[in-house]
């Protein structure tokens, strides 16, 4: 807050002159050069995903507000509602939100349309405070589009395989599956003892929130690609032999061994199924571990196991994704918005909250992080680190057209899951994607 105090000035003319100077100076926030004073602080509107990391921001934001004389108004929405709200806010250029929580799957589209503000000039001026070198490998690179940075990473994630050790023992499964075929064999053994074998995403919500988040693991490990040679050659190859094999295998796996409701299940549905206590294996985000280990869950520290995702004939490929905080190009307070983003992604804030998907190396390797996230006596963290070794930055081959491409793939997979021929349906999807790029 501006704590300047008026002093007694002798001489009417001198007093008036000094008064005018002080009034003018009070209208400038000394921290960022934008209008802000004690009576009328900047109002910064922030739109976040509803999550534990966002709750940590809410808990700690008062210190930022006091330091910068700003009122931060935070709104939080679930993933699908957030995607819709973000698209409306940005496409209408309303400037309703200054800072927006962005998913990598969509940011290239927003950046190309000029809806997000490049951060490079701000980052250059705050080199010392930003400490770019401390961001975990690839996390900052994944916020770039055409050599400009459009966000700072707030959350880094990959996938791992979870399983119930007690149900494995009951089913006679002596070793954790290392390949997709071995996973299928383990699922059959679990099914034989009356257990729902597998929980994975089946719904057709695209942008990384549905089956597409898991499908890529099979696509790459079966030796397939989305494009002929991303990013140089964006000719889609969704109907290649390997791609069709991957899609067919995943659809068969879910139809034969998935939990009830699999075709429409997202990660929250699968969390509930797992917590109810009759699921043997589930594959999903590493950061979801705390959602399984709640007081009302049948999953406990004593019966949960962790492993990296299975391999296919082309090896093992895990997902890698970042969520970022970006500035609305129509924000009236871009400098303050950047300061807020810099604070949220800072080592200091992330160390204080030590939330599970930290993007800071110094936090990830700290004793505090290891002690807070000591699931399975450290086994979870070891598998998380191992999974990141297999994770690739371009797991989603993001272009401005990716939301449309992802939508076509997700809808095609939904039809295949319901019985349509995989080869012909993926050929249809491939032709539609070709037209997307022709019309761009």
Coordinates of C-alpha atoms in Angstrom, one line a residue:
X1 CA 0.0 0.0 0.0
X2 CA 1.1 3.6 -0.6
X3 CA 2.2 4.8 2.8
X4 CA 3.4 8.4 1.9
X5 CA 2.4 11.0 4.4
X6 CA 1.7 14.7 3.8
X7 CA 4.2 17.1 5.3
X8 CA 3.6 20.6 6.4
X9 CA 4.8 23.0 3.7
X10 CA 5.5 26.7 4.3
X11 CA 4.3 28.9 1.5
X12 CA 1.0 28.6 -0.4
X13 CA 2.6 28.3 -3.9
X14 CA 5.1 25.7 -2.8
X15 CA 2.4 23.7 -1.1
X16 CA 0.1 23.7 -4.1
X17 CA 2.9 22.6 -6.4
X18 CA 4.0 19.8 -4.1
X19 CA 0.4 18.7 -3.7
X20 CA 0.0 18.3 -7.5
X21 CA 3.2 16.3 -7.8
X22 CA 2.2 14.0 -5.0
X23 CA -1.3 13.4 -6.4
X24 CA 0.2 12.5 -9.8
X25 CA 2.7 10.2 -8.2
X26 CA 0.0 8.5 -6.2
X27 CA -1.8 7.4 -9.4
X28 CA 1.3 5.4 -10.5
X29 CA 2.0 2.1 -8.9
X30 CA 5.7 2.1 -8.2
X31 CA 5.8 -1.7 -8.7
X32 CA 4.6 -1.9 -12.3
X33 CA 3.9 1.6 -13.7
X34 CA 0.1 1.0 -13.9
X35 CA -2.6 3.1 -12.3
X36 CA -3.1 2.1 -8.6
X37 CA -3.4 4.0 -5.4
X38 CA -4.4 3.4 -1.8
X39 CA -8.1 4.3 -2.4
X40 CA -8.4 2.7 -5.8
X41 CA -6.1 -0.3 -6.3
X42 CA -5.9 -2.3 -9.5
X43 CA -8.5 -5.1 -9.8
X44 CA -6.9 -8.1 -11.5
X45 CA -9.3 -10.7 -12.7
X46 CA -7.9 -14.3 -12.8
X47 CA -9.6 -17.4 -14.3
X48 CA -8.2 -20.7 -13.0
X49 CA -8.9 -24.4 -13.2
X50 CA -10.6 -25.7 -10.0
X51 CA -7.7 -27.7 -8.4
X52 CA -5.6 -28.0 -5.3
X53 CA -2.9 -25.8 -6.9
X54 CA -5.5 -23.1 -7.5
X55 CA -6.6 -23.3 -3.9
X56 CA -3.0 -22.8 -2.9
X57 CA -3.0 -19.6 -4.9
X58 CA -6.2 -18.4 -3.1
X59 CA -4.6 -19.2 0.3
X60 CA -1.5 -17.2 -0.4
X61 CA -2.7 -14.4 -2.6
X62 CA -3.1 -11.8 0.1
X63 CA 0.6 -11.3 0.4
X64 CA 0.8 -10.5 -3.3
X65 CA -2.1 -8.1 -3.0
X66 CA -0.5 -6.2 -0.2
X67 CA 2.9 -6.0 -1.9
X68 CA 1.5 -4.6 -5.1
X69 CA -1.6 -2.7 -4.0
X70 CA -3.9 -4.9 -6.1
X71 CA -7.2 -6.7 -5.6
X72 CA -7.0 -10.1 -7.2
X73 CA -10.4 -11.6 -8.1
X74 CA -10.1 -15.3 -8.7
X75 CA -12.7 -17.5 -10.4
X76 CA -12.3 -21.3 -10.7
X77 CA -14.1 -23.6 -13.1
X78 CA -13.8 -27.4 -13.9
X79 CA -12.0 -28.4 -17.1
X80 CA -14.8 -28.5 -19.6
X81 CA -16.5 -25.3 -18.3
X82 CA -13.1 -23.6 -18.2
X83 CA -12.4 -24.4 -21.8
X84 CA -15.7 -23.0 -22.9
X85 CA -15.4 -19.8 -20.8
X86 CA -11.8 -19.2 -22.0
X87 CA -12.8 -19.5 -25.7
X88 CA -15.7 -17.1 -25.2
X89 CA -13.6 -14.5 -23.2
X90 CA -10.7 -14.6 -25.7
X91 CA -12.7 -14.8 -29.0
X92 CA -15.0 -12.0 -28.1
X93 CA -12.0 -9.9 -27.1
X94 CA -13.9 -8.7 -24.0
X95 CA -10.8 -8.5 -21.7
X96 CA -13.0 -9.9 -19.0
X97 CA -10.1 -11.9 -17.5
X98 CA -6.6 -10.6 -17.2
X99 CA -4.9 -13.9 -16.4
X100 CA -6.2 -17.2 -17.7
X101 CA -5.3 -20.8 -16.9
X102 CA -4.5 -22.3 -20.4
X103 CA -4.0 -25.9 -21.4
X104 CA -1.2 -26.6 -23.9
X105 CA -3.6 -28.3 -26.3
X106 CA -5.3 -25.0 -27.1
X107 CA -2.7 -22.3 -26.6
X108 CA -1.3 -22.4 -30.2
X109 CA -4.8 -21.6 -31.5
X110 CA -5.2 -18.7 -29.1
X111 CA -1.7 -17.4 -29.8
X112 CA -2.1 -17.5 -33.6
X113 CA -5.4 -15.6 -33.3
X114 CA -3.6 -12.8 -31.3
X115 CA -5.7 -13.5 -28.2
X116 CA -2.7 -14.1 -25.9
X117 CA 0.1 -11.6 -25.1
X118 CA 3.7 -12.7 -25.7
X119 CA 5.6 -12.6 -22.4
X120 CA 9.2 -12.4 -23.8
X121 CA 9.8 -8.7 -23.1
X122 CA 8.6 -9.1 -19.5
X123 CA 10.7 -12.2 -19.1
X124 CA 13.8 -10.4 -20.4
X125 CA 13.3 -7.6 -17.9
X126 CA 12.9 -10.1 -15.0
X127 CA 15.6 -12.5 -15.7
X128 CA 16.9 -12.5 -12.2
X129 CA 13.5 -13.0 -10.5
X130 CA 12.3 -15.5 -13.1
X131 CA 15.2 -18.0 -13.0
X132 CA 14.3 -19.7 -16.3
X133 CA 16.9 -22.4 -15.7
X134 CA 15.1 -23.7 -12.7
X135 CA 12.0 -24.8 -14.7
X136 CA 11.8 -28.5 -15.2
X137 CA 13.0 -29.8 -18.5
X138 CA 10.7 -29.0 -21.4
X139 CA 8.1 -27.2 -19.3
X140 CA 8.9 -23.7 -20.5
X141 CA 9.6 -24.8 -24.1
X142 CA 6.1 -26.2 -24.2
X143 CA 4.7 -22.7 -23.7
X144 CA 6.2 -21.4 -26.9
X145 CA 4.6 -20.9 -30.3
X146 CA 6.6 -19.6 -33.2
X147 CA 9.5 -18.6 -31.0
X148 CA 7.4 -16.5 -28.6
X149 CA 6.4 -17.5 -25.1
X150 CA 2.7 -17.2 -24.3
X151 CA 2.6 -18.5 -20.7
X152 CA 4.6 -19.6 -17.7
X153 CA 4.1 -23.3 -16.7
X154 CA 2.2 -23.8 -13.5
X155 CA 1.6 -27.6 -13.7
X156 CA 3.6 -30.4 -15.3
X157 CA 2.1 -33.9 -15.6
X158 CA 2.6 -37.3 -17.0
X159 CA 0.8 -40.7 -16.6
X160 CA 1.6 -43.8 -14.6
X161 CA 0.0 -47.1 -13.9
X162 CA -1.6 -47.7 -10.5
X163 CA -2.7 -51.1 -9.2
X164 CA -4.2 -52.8 -6.1
X165 CA -1.5 -55.1 -4.6
X166 CA -4.0 -57.1 -2.7
X167 CA -6.2 -57.8 -5.8
X168 CA -3.1 -58.7 -7.7
X169 CA -2.2 -61.3 -5.0
X170 CA -5.7 -62.6 -5.0
X171 CA -5.7 -63.0 -8.8
X172 CA -2.3 -64.7 -8.8
X173 CA -0.6 -61.9 -10.8
X174 CA 3.0 -62.3 -9.7
X175 CA 4.6 -59.5 -11.8
X176 CA 3.5 -56.0 -12.8
X177 CA 2.7 -55.8 -16.5
X178 CA 5.5 -54.4 -18.6
X179 CA 3.8 -54.4 -22.0
X180 CA 0.3 -53.8 -23.3
X181 CA -0.2 -57.5 -24.0
X182 CA 0.9 -58.4 -20.5
X183 CA -1.6 -55.8 -19.2
X184 CA -4.3 -57.5 -21.2
X185 CA -3.4 -60.8 -19.6
X186 CA -3.5 -59.3 -16.1
X187 CA -6.9 -57.8 -16.8
X188 CA -8.2 -61.2 -17.7
X189 CA -7.0 -62.7 -14.4
X190 CA -8.6 -59.9 -12.5
X191 CA -11.9 -60.4 -14.4
X192 CA -11.8 -64.1 -13.5
X193 CA -12.0 -63.2 -9.8
X194 CA -14.9 -60.8 -10.3
X195 CA -13.0 -57.6 -10.2
X196 CA -13.4 -54.7 -12.7
X197 CA -9.9 -55.0 -14.3
X198 CA -9.2 -51.6 -15.7
X199 CA -10.1 -47.9 -15.4
X200 CA -9.0 -45.7 -18.3
X201 CA -10.6 -42.7 -20.0
X202 CA -13.1 -43.5 -22.7
X203 CA -15.2 -40.4 -23.2
X204 CA -14.8 -38.3 -26.4
X205 CA -14.1 -35.0 -24.8
X206 CA -11.1 -33.7 -26.8
X207 CA -8.3 -31.2 -25.9
X208 CA -6.6 -33.8 -23.7
X209 CA -9.4 -34.3 -21.2
X210 CA -10.8 -37.5 -22.5
X211 CA -9.7 -40.7 -24.3
X212 CA -7.2 -38.7 -26.3
X213 CA -5.0 -38.3 -23.2
X214 CA -4.5 -42.0 -23.1
X215 CA -4.7 -43.0 -26.7
X216 CA -1.4 -41.3 -27.5
X217 CA 0.4 -43.8 -25.3
X218 CA -0.7 -46.6 -27.5
X219 CA -0.3 -44.7 -30.8
X220 CA 3.3 -44.0 -30.2
X221 CA 4.2 -47.3 -28.6
X222 CA 2.6 -49.1 -31.5
X223 CA 4.9 -47.2 -33.8
X224 CA 2.3 -44.7 -35.2
X225 CA 2.3 -41.0 -35.5
X226 CA -0.4 -38.3 -36.0
X227 CA 1.4 -36.6 -38.8
X228 CA 3.9 -37.7 -41.4
X229 CA 6.8 -35.7 -40.0
X230 CA 5.7 -33.2 -37.3
X231 CA 6.2 -30.3 -37.3
X232 CA 7.8 -30.1 -40.8
X233 CA 5.2 -32.1 -42.7
X234 CA 1.6 -32.0 -41.2
X235 CA 0.1 -34.6 -43.6
X236 CA -2.2 -36.6 -41.3
X237 CA -1.6 -40.4 -41.1
X238 CA -4.4 -41.3 -38.8
X239 CA -5.3 -44.3 -41.0
X240 CA -1.9 -45.9 -41.1
X241 CA -1.7 -49.6 -40.2
X242 CA 0.0 -48.9 -36.9
X243 CA -2.5 -46.1 -35.9
X244 CA -5.5 -48.4 -36.6
X245 CA -3.9 -51.2 -34.7
X246 CA -3.4 -48.9 -31.7
X247 CA -6.9 -47.6 -31.8
X248 CA -8.4 -51.1 -32.2
X249 CA -6.3 -52.5 -29.3
X250 CA -7.4 -49.6 -27.0
X251 CA -11.1 -50.0 -27.9
X252 CA -11.0 -53.7 -27.4
X253 CA -9.2 -53.3 -24.1
X254 CA -11.8 -50.9 -22.8
X255 CA -14.8 -52.9 -24.1
X256 CA -13.6 -56.1 -22.6
X257 CA -12.1 -55.0 -19.3
X258 CA -13.2 -51.4 -18.6
X259 CA -15.3 -50.3 -15.6
X260 CA -19.0 -49.7 -16.2
X261 CA -19.7 -46.5 -18.1
X262 CA -16.3 -46.5 -19.8
X263 CA -17.5 -45.0 -23.1
X264 CA -18.5 -41.8 -21.3
X265 CA -16.1 -41.9 -18.4
X266 CA -13.6 -39.1 -17.8
X267 CA -11.0 -39.0 -15.0
X268 CA -13.4 -38.0 -12.3
X269 CA -15.7 -40.9 -13.1
X270 CA -12.7 -43.3 -12.9
X271 CA -11.6 -41.8 -9.6
X272 CA -14.9 -42.7 -8.1
X273 CA -14.8 -46.2 -9.5
X274 CA -11.3 -46.7 -8.1
X275 CA -12.2 -45.4 -4.7
X276 CA -15.2 -47.7 -4.5
X277 CA -12.8 -50.6 -4.2
X278 CA -13.3 -53.0 -7.0
X279 CA -10.9 -51.9 -9.7
X280 CA -7.6 -53.8 -10.1
X281 CA -5.6 -51.4 -12.5
X282 CA -6.0 -47.8 -13.5
X283 CA -3.8 -45.6 -15.7
X284 CA -4.0 -41.9 -15.4
X285 CA -2.2 -38.7 -14.3
X286 CA 0.6 -38.9 -11.7
X287 CA -0.8 -35.9 -10.0
X288 CA -4.1 -37.7 -9.3
X289 CA -2.6 -39.9 -6.6
X290 CA -4.0 -37.8 -3.8
X291 CA -7.5 -38.2 -5.3
X292 CA -7.3 -41.9 -4.8
X293 CA -5.8 -41.8 -1.3
X294 CA -8.6 -40.1 0.6
X295 CA -10.2 -41.0 3.9
X296 CA -13.3 -42.4 2.1
X297 CA -11.4 -44.5 -0.4
X298 CA -10.9 -48.3 -0.4
X299 CA -7.4 -47.5 -1.8
X300 CA -4.8 -47.1 0.9
X301 CA -1.1 -46.6 1.3
X302 CA -0.9 -50.3 2.1
X303 CA -2.6 -51.7 -1.0
X304 CA -1.6 -49.3 -3.7
X305 CA 1.1 -50.0 -6.2
X306 CA 2.8 -47.8 -8.8
X307 CA 4.5 -48.6 -12.1
X308 CA 5.4 -46.8 -15.4
X309 CA 3.0 -47.3 -18.3
X310 CA 3.3 -50.4 -20.5
X311 CA 5.4 -50.6 -23.6
X312 CA 4.4 -51.6 -27.2
X313 CA 6.5 -52.9 -30.1
X314 CA 8.0 -49.4 -30.5
X315 CA 8.9 -49.0 -26.9
X316 CA 7.4 -47.0 -24.1
X317 CA 6.1 -43.4 -24.5
X318 CA 4.4 -41.6 -21.6
X319 CA 2.3 -38.4 -22.0
X320 CA 3.8 -35.1 -21.1
X321 CA 1.7 -31.9 -20.7
X322 CA 1.9 -28.5 -19.1
X323 CA -0.8 -26.1 -18.0
X324 CA 0.2 -22.5 -18.1
X325 CA -0.9 -19.1 -16.9
X326 CA -1.3 -16.6 -19.8
X327 CA -2.2 -12.9 -20.2
X328 CA -5.3 -12.0 -22.2
X329 CA -4.2 -9.7 -25.0
X330 CA -7.0 -7.3 -24.1
X331 CA -6.0 -7.0 -20.5
X332 CA -5.9 -3.5 -19.2
X333 CA -3.2 -4.4 -16.7
X334 CA -0.6 -6.6 -18.5
X335 CA 2.3 -5.6 -16.3
X336 CA 0.5 -6.5 -13.1
X337 CA -0.8 -9.6 -14.8
X338 CA 2.7 -10.7 -15.5
X339 CA 3.8 -10.0 -12.0
X340 CA 1.0 -12.2 -10.8
X341 CA 2.0 -15.0 -13.1
X342 CA 5.7 -14.6 -12.1
X343 CA 4.7 -14.8 -8.5
X344 CA 2.5 -17.9 -8.9
X345 CA 5.2 -19.8 -10.8
X346 CA 8.1 -18.6 -8.6
X347 CA 10.2 -20.9 -6.6
X348 CA 9.1 -19.2 -3.4
X349 CA 5.3 -19.7 -4.0
X350 CA 5.7 -23.3 -5.3
X351 CA 8.0 -24.2 -2.4
X352 CA 5.5 -22.8 0.1
X353 CA 2.6 -24.8 -1.4
X354 CA 4.7 -27.8 -2.7
X355 CA 1.8 -28.8 -4.8
X356 CA 2.2 -32.1 -6.7
X357 CA 2.7 -30.9 -10.2
X358 CA 5.4 -28.4 -9.5
X359 CA 7.3 -27.0 -12.5
X360 CA 10.3 -26.0 -10.5
X361 CA 13.3 -28.2 -10.3
X362 CA 14.5 -26.9 -6.9
X363 CA 11.0 -27.6 -5.5
X364 CA 10.8 -31.1 -7.1
X365 CA 14.1 -32.1 -5.7
X366 CA 13.6 -30.6 -2.3
X367 CA 13.3 -32.5 1.0
X368 CA 9.9 -30.7 1.7
X369 CA 8.5 -32.0 -1.6
X370 CA 9.7 -35.6 -1.0
X371 CA 8.3 -35.6 2.5
X372 CA 4.9 -34.2 1.5
X373 CA 4.5 -36.6 -1.4
X374 CA 5.9 -39.7 0.1
X375 CA 3.2 -42.0 -1.2
X376 CA 4.0 -45.7 -1.0
X377 CA 7.1 -44.8 1.1
X378 CA 8.6 -43.0 -1.8
X379 CA 7.6 -45.5 -4.5
X380 CA 5.2 -43.0 -6.2
X381 CA 8.0 -40.4 -6.6
X382 CA 10.4 -42.9 -8.1
X383 CA 7.9 -44.0 -10.7
X384 CA 6.9 -40.4 -11.4
X385 CA 10.6 -39.5 -12.1
X386 CA 10.9 -42.7 -14.3
X387 CA 7.7 -41.8 -16.2
X388 CA 9.1 -38.4 -17.0
X389 CA 12.1 -40.0 -18.7
X390 CA 9.7 -41.6 -21.2
X391 CA 7.5 -38.6 -21.6
X392 CA 7.8 -36.5 -24.8
X393 CA 7.2 -32.8 -25.1
X394 CA 5.2 -33.2 -28.4
X395 CA 2.9 -35.9 -27.0
X396 CA 0.2 -33.7 -28.4
X397 CA 1.6 -32.5 -31.7
X398 CA 0.2 -29.0 -31.1
X399 CA -0.6 -26.6 -33.9
X400 CA -3.4 -24.0 -34.1
X401 CA -5.5 -26.7 -35.7
X402 CA -5.0 -29.3 -33.0
X403 CA -8.3 -28.7 -31.2
X404 CA -10.1 -29.5 -34.4
X405 CA -7.8 -32.5 -35.1
X406 CA -8.2 -33.8 -31.6
X407 CA -12.0 -33.5 -31.9
X408 CA -12.1 -35.6 -35.1
X409 CA -9.9 -38.3 -33.5
X410 CA -12.0 -38.3 -30.3
X411 CA -15.2 -38.6 -32.2
X412 CA -13.8 -41.4 -34.4
X413 CA -12.6 -43.3 -31.3
X414 CA -16.0 -43.0 -29.7
X415 CA -17.6 -44.6 -32.8
X416 CA -15.0 -47.4 -32.8
X417 CA -15.6 -48.0 -29.1
X418 CA -19.3 -48.5 -30.1
X419 CA -18.5 -51.1 -32.7
X420 CA -17.6 -49.2 -36.0
X421 CA -14.8 -50.6 -38.1
X422 CA -11.5 -49.0 -37.0
X423 CA -9.9 -48.9 -40.4
X424 CA -12.7 -47.2 -42.2
X425 CA -13.6 -44.9 -39.4
X426 CA -10.0 -43.7 -39.0
X427 CA -9.8 -43.2 -42.8
X428 CA -12.9 -40.9 -42.6
X429 CA -11.2 -39.0 -39.7
X430 CA -8.0 -38.7 -41.7
X431 CA -9.8 -37.2 -44.7
X432 CA -11.6 -34.7 -42.5
X433 CA -8.3 -33.6 -40.9
X434 CA -6.8 -33.2 -44.4
X435 CA -9.6 -30.8 -45.2
X436 CA -8.9 -28.9 -42.0
X437 CA -5.3 -28.1 -43.2
X438 CA -6.4 -27.4 -46.7
X439 CA -8.8 -24.8 -45.6
X440 CA -6.5 -23.0 -43.2

